[in-house]
Tab-separated table of C-alpha atoms and ligand atoms in Angstrom:
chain	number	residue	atom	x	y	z
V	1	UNK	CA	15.110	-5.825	-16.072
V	2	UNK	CA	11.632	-6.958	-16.950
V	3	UNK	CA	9.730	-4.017	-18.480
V	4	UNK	CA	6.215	-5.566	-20.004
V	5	UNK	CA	3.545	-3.742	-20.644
V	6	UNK	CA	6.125	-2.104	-22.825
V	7	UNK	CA	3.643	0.325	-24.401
V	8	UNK	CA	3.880	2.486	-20.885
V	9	UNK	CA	7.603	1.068	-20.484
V	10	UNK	CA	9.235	4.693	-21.218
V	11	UNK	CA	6.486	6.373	-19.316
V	12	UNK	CA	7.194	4.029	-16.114
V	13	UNK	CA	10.697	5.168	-15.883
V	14	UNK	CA	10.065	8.680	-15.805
V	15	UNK	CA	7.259	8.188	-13.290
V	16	UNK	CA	9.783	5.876	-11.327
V	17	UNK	CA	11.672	8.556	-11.354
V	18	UNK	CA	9.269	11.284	-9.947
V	19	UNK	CA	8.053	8.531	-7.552
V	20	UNK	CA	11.269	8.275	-5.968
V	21	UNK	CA	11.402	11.946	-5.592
V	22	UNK	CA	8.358	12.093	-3.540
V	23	UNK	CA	9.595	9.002	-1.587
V	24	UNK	CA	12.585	11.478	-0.702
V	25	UNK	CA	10.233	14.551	0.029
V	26	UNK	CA	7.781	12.117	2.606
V	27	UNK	CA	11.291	11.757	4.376
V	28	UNK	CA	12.636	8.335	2.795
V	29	UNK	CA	16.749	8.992	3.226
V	30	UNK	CA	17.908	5.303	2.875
V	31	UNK	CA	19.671	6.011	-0.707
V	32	UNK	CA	19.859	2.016	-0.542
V	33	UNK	CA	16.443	1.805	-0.837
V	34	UNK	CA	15.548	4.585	-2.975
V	35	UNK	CA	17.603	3.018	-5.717
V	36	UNK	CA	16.027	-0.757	-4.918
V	37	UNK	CA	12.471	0.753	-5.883
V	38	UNK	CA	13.862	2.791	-8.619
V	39	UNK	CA	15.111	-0.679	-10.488
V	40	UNK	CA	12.134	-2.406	-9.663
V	41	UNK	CA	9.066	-1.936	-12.557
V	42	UNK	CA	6.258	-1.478	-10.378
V	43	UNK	CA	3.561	-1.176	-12.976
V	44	UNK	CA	4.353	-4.836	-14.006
V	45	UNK	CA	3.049	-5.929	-10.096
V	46	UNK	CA	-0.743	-4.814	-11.040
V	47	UNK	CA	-3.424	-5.656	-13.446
V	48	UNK	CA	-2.939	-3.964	-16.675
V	49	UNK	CA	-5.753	-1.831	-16.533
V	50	UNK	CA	-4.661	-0.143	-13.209
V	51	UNK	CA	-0.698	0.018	-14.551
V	52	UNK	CA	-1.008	4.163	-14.742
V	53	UNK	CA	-1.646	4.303	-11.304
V	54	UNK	CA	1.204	2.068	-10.171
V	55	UNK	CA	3.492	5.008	-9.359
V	56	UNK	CA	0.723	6.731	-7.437
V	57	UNK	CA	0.884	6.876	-3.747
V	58	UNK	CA	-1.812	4.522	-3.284
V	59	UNK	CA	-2.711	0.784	-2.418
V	60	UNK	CA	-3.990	-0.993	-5.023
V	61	UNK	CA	-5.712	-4.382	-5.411
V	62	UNK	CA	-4.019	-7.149	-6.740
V	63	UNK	CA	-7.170	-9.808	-6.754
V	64	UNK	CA	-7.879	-12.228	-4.078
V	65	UNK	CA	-8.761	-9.924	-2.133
V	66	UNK	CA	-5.725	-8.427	-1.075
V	67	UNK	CA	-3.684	-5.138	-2.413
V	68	UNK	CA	-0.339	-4.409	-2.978
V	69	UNK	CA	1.032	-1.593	-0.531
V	70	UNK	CA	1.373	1.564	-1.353
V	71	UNK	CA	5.189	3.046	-2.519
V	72	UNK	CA	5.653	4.613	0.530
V	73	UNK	CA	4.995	1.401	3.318
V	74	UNK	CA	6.913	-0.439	0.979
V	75	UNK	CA	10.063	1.963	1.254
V	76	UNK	CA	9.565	2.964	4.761
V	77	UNK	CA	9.297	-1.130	5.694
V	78	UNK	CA	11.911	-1.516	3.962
V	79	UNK	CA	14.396	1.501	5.571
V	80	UNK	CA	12.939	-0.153	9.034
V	81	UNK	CA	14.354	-3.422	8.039
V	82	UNK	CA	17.931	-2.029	6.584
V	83	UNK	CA	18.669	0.114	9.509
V	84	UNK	CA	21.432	1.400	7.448
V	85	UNK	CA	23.062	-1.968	6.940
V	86	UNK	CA	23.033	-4.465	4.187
V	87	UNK	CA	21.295	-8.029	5.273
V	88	UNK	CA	21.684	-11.500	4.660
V	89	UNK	CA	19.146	-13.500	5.157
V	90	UNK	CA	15.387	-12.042	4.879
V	91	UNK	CA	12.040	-13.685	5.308
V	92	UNK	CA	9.053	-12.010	4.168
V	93	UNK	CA	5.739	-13.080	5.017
V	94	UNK	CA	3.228	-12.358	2.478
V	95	UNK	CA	3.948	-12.618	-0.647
V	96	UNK	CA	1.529	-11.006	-2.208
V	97	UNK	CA	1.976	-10.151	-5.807
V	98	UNK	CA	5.887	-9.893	-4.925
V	99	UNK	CA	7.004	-6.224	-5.525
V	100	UNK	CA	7.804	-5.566	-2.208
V	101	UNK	CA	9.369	-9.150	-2.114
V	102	UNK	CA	11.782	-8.091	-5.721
V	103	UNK	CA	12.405	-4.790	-3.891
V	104	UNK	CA	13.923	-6.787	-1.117
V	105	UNK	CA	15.860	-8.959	-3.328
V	106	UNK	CA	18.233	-5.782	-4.061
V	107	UNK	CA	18.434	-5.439	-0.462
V	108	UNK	CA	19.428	-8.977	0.698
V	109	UNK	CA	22.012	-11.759	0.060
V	110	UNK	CA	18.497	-14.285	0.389
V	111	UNK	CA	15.177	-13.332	0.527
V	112	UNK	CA	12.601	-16.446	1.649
V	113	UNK	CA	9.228	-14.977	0.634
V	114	UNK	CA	6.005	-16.954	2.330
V	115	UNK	CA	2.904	-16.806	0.989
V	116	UNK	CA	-1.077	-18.651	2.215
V	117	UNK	CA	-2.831	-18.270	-0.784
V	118	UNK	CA	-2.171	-20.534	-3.796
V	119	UNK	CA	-3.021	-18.874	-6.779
V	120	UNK	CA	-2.143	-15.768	-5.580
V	121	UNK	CA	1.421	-17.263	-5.277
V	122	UNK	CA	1.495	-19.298	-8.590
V	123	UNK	CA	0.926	-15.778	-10.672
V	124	UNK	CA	3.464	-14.133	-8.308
V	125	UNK	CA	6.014	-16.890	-9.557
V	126	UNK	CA	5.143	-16.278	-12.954
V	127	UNK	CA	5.577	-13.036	-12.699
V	128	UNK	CA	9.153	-12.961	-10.484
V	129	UNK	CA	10.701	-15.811	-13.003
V	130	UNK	CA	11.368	-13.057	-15.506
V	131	UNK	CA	12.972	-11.217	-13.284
V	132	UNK	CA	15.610	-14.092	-12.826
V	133	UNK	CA	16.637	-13.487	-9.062
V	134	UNK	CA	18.775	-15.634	-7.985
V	135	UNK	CA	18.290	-15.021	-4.492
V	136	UNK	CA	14.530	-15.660	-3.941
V	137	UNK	CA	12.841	-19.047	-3.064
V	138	UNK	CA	9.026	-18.690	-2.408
V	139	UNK	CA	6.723	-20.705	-0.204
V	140	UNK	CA	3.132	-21.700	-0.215
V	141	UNK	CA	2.634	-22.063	3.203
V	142	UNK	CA	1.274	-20.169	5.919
V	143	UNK	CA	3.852	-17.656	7.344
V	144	UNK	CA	3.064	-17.454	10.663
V	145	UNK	CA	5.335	-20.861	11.690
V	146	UNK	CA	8.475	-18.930	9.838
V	147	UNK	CA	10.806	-21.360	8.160
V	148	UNK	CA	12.802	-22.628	10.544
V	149	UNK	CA	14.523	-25.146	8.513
V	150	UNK	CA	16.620	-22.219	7.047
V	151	UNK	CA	16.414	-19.692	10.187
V	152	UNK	CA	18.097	-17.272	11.557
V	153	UNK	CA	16.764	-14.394	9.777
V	154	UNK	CA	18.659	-11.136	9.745
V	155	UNK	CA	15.401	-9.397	9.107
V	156	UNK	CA	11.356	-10.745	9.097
V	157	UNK	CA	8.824	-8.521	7.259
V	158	UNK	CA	5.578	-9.427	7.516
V	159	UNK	CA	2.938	-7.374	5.207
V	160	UNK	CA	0.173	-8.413	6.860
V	161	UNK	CA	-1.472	-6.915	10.843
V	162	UNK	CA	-1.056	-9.209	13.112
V	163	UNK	CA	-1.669	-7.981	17.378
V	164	UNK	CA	0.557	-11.249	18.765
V	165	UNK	CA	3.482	-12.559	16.878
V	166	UNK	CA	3.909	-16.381	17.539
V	167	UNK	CA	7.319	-16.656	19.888
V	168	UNK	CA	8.804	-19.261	17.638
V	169	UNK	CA	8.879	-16.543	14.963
V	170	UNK	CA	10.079	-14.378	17.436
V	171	UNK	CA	12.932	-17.065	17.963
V	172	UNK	CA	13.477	-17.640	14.199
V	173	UNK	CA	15.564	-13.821	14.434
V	174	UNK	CA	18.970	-13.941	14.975
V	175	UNK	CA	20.256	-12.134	17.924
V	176	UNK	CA	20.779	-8.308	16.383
V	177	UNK	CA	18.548	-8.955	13.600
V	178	UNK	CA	14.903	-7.011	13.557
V	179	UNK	CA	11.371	-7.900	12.467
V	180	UNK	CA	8.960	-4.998	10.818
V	181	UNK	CA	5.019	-5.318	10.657
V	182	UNK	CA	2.096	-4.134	11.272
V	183	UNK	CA	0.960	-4.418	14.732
V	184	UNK	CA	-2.809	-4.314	15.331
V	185	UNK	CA	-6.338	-5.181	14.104
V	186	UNK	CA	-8.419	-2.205	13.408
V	187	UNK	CA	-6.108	0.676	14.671
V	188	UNK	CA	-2.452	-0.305	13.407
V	189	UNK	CA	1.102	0.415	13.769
V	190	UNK	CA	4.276	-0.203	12.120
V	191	UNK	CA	6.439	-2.442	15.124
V	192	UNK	CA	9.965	-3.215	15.127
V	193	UNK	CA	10.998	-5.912	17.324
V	194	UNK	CA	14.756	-5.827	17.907
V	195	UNK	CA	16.515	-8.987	19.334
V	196	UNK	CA	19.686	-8.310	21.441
V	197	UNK	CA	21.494	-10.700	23.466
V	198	UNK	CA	19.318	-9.910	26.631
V	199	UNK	CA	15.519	-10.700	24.542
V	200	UNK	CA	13.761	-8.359	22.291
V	201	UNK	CA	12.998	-4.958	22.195
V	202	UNK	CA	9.697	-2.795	21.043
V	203	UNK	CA	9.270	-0.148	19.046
V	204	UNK	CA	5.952	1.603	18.126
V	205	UNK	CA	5.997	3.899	14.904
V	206	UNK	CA	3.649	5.291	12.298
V	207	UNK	CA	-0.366	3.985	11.539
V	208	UNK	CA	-0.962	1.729	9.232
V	209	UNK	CA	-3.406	0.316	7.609
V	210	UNK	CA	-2.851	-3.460	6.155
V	211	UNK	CA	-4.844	-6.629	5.366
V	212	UNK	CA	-4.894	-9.032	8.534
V	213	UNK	CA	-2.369	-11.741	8.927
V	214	UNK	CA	-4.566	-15.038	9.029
V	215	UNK	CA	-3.758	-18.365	10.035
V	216	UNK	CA	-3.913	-21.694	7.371
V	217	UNK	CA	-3.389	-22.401	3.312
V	218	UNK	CA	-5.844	-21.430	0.455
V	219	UNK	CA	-5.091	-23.707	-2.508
V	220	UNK	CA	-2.993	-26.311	-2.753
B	301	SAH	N1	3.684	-7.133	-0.003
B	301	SAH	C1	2.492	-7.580	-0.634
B	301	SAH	C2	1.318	-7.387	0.297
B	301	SAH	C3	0.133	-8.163	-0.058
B	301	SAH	S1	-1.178	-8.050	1.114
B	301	SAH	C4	2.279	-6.806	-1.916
B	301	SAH	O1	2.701	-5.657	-1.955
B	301	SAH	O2	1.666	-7.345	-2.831
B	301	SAH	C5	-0.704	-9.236	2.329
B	301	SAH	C6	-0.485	-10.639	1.868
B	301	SAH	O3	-0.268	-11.444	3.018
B	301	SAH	C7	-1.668	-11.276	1.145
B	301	SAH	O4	-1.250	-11.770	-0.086
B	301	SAH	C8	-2.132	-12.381	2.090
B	301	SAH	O5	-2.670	-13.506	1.431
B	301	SAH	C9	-0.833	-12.704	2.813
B	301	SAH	N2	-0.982	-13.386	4.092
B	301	SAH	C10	-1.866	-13.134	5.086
B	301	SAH	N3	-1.685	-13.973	6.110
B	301	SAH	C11	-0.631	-14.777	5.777
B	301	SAH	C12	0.041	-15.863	6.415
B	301	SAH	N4	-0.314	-16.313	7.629
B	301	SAH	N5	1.057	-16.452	5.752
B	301	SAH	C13	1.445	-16.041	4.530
B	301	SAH	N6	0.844	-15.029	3.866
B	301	SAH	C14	-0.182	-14.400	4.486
């Protein structure tokens, strides 16, 4: 796997390492994941000036803007998502600069990653080529209308706070699959909407704090 910034490359691992750890301590028990984030090289996800601080349990920015979540939401999202069972097909909305989108890609057959803003997404592509998945695709487009040309989705993350979520997303789940986001505006919390056979079902769980889900492109 991609390790640049090779000068911290032996450091990273061992700070993987200890950032997996804490991930386990702050109650992370989905061994699944734990071992997604421990292959993925987070420190190649941010700037190069802010790469010894990757590991940290912190949000950092990524430009545009916007910041990449911290470890934990990404491994808590991602437990949410997994409910203890492998998936298929995943869309993620919010691309970002991708980590949490190549930490999915070790938990899903296909991951469909949508992203609004343009440059942000052209780096991000850059970046994920090296890794060589095979089972990403990534979309300039705005994520709120889903994808419904390759729909159902076993799972939707969106990493982005959104209070309403559009019902033809809703409809884009297959029945027994589950979306994870951030529900909210100023005072947010993680959601899971489950859909079962008879409609959807709510849950409410931690705060969270994420950049708001907005509507349209940036870029072309
Ligand atoms: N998981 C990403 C999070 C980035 S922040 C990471 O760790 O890097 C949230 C991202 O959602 C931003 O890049 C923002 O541009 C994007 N976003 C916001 N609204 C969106 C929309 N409607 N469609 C697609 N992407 C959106």
């Amino acid at each position: 796997m991609n390790t640049h910034h090779s000068g911290i490359g032996m450091t990273s691992q061992r700070t993987r390492v200890r950032m997996i750890e804490r991930l386990r301590a702050q109650g992370i028990n989905d061994e699944v994941v734990l071992a997604a984030m421990n292959a993925v090289p987070r420190h190649v996800f941010v700037e190069e000036t802010l790469a010894n601080r990757a590991y940290d349990d912190v949000a950092l920015p990524i430009n545009f803007g916007q910041t990449i979540s911290n470890p934990f939401v990404v491994a808590r999202m991602s437990e949410l998502l997994r409910a203890g069972s492998n998936l298929g097909r995943v869309l993620e909305i919010g691309t970002g600069c991708g980590y949490q989108t190549a930490v999915l890609a070790q938990l899903a057959q296909e991951v469909y990653s949508i992203e609004r803003i343009g440059p942000l997404l052209t780096r991000t592509r850059t970046r994920l080529r090296e890794f060589r998945f095979s089972n990403v695709r990534l979309k300039h487009a705005d994520g709120l209308l889903g994808l419904s040309e390759v729909a159902p989705f076993d799972g939707i993350i969106m990493t982005a706070a959104t209070t309403h979520v559009p019902l033809s997303l809703l409809e884009q789940l297959a029945v027994g699959g589950r979306m994870v986001f951030p529900k909210g505006s100023q005072e947010q919390y993680l959601c899971v909407i489950e859909r079962n056979s008879q409609g959807y079902a709510e849950t409410i769980l931690d705060e969270a704090r994420f950049v708001p889900m907005l509507s349209g492109i940036v870029g072309n």
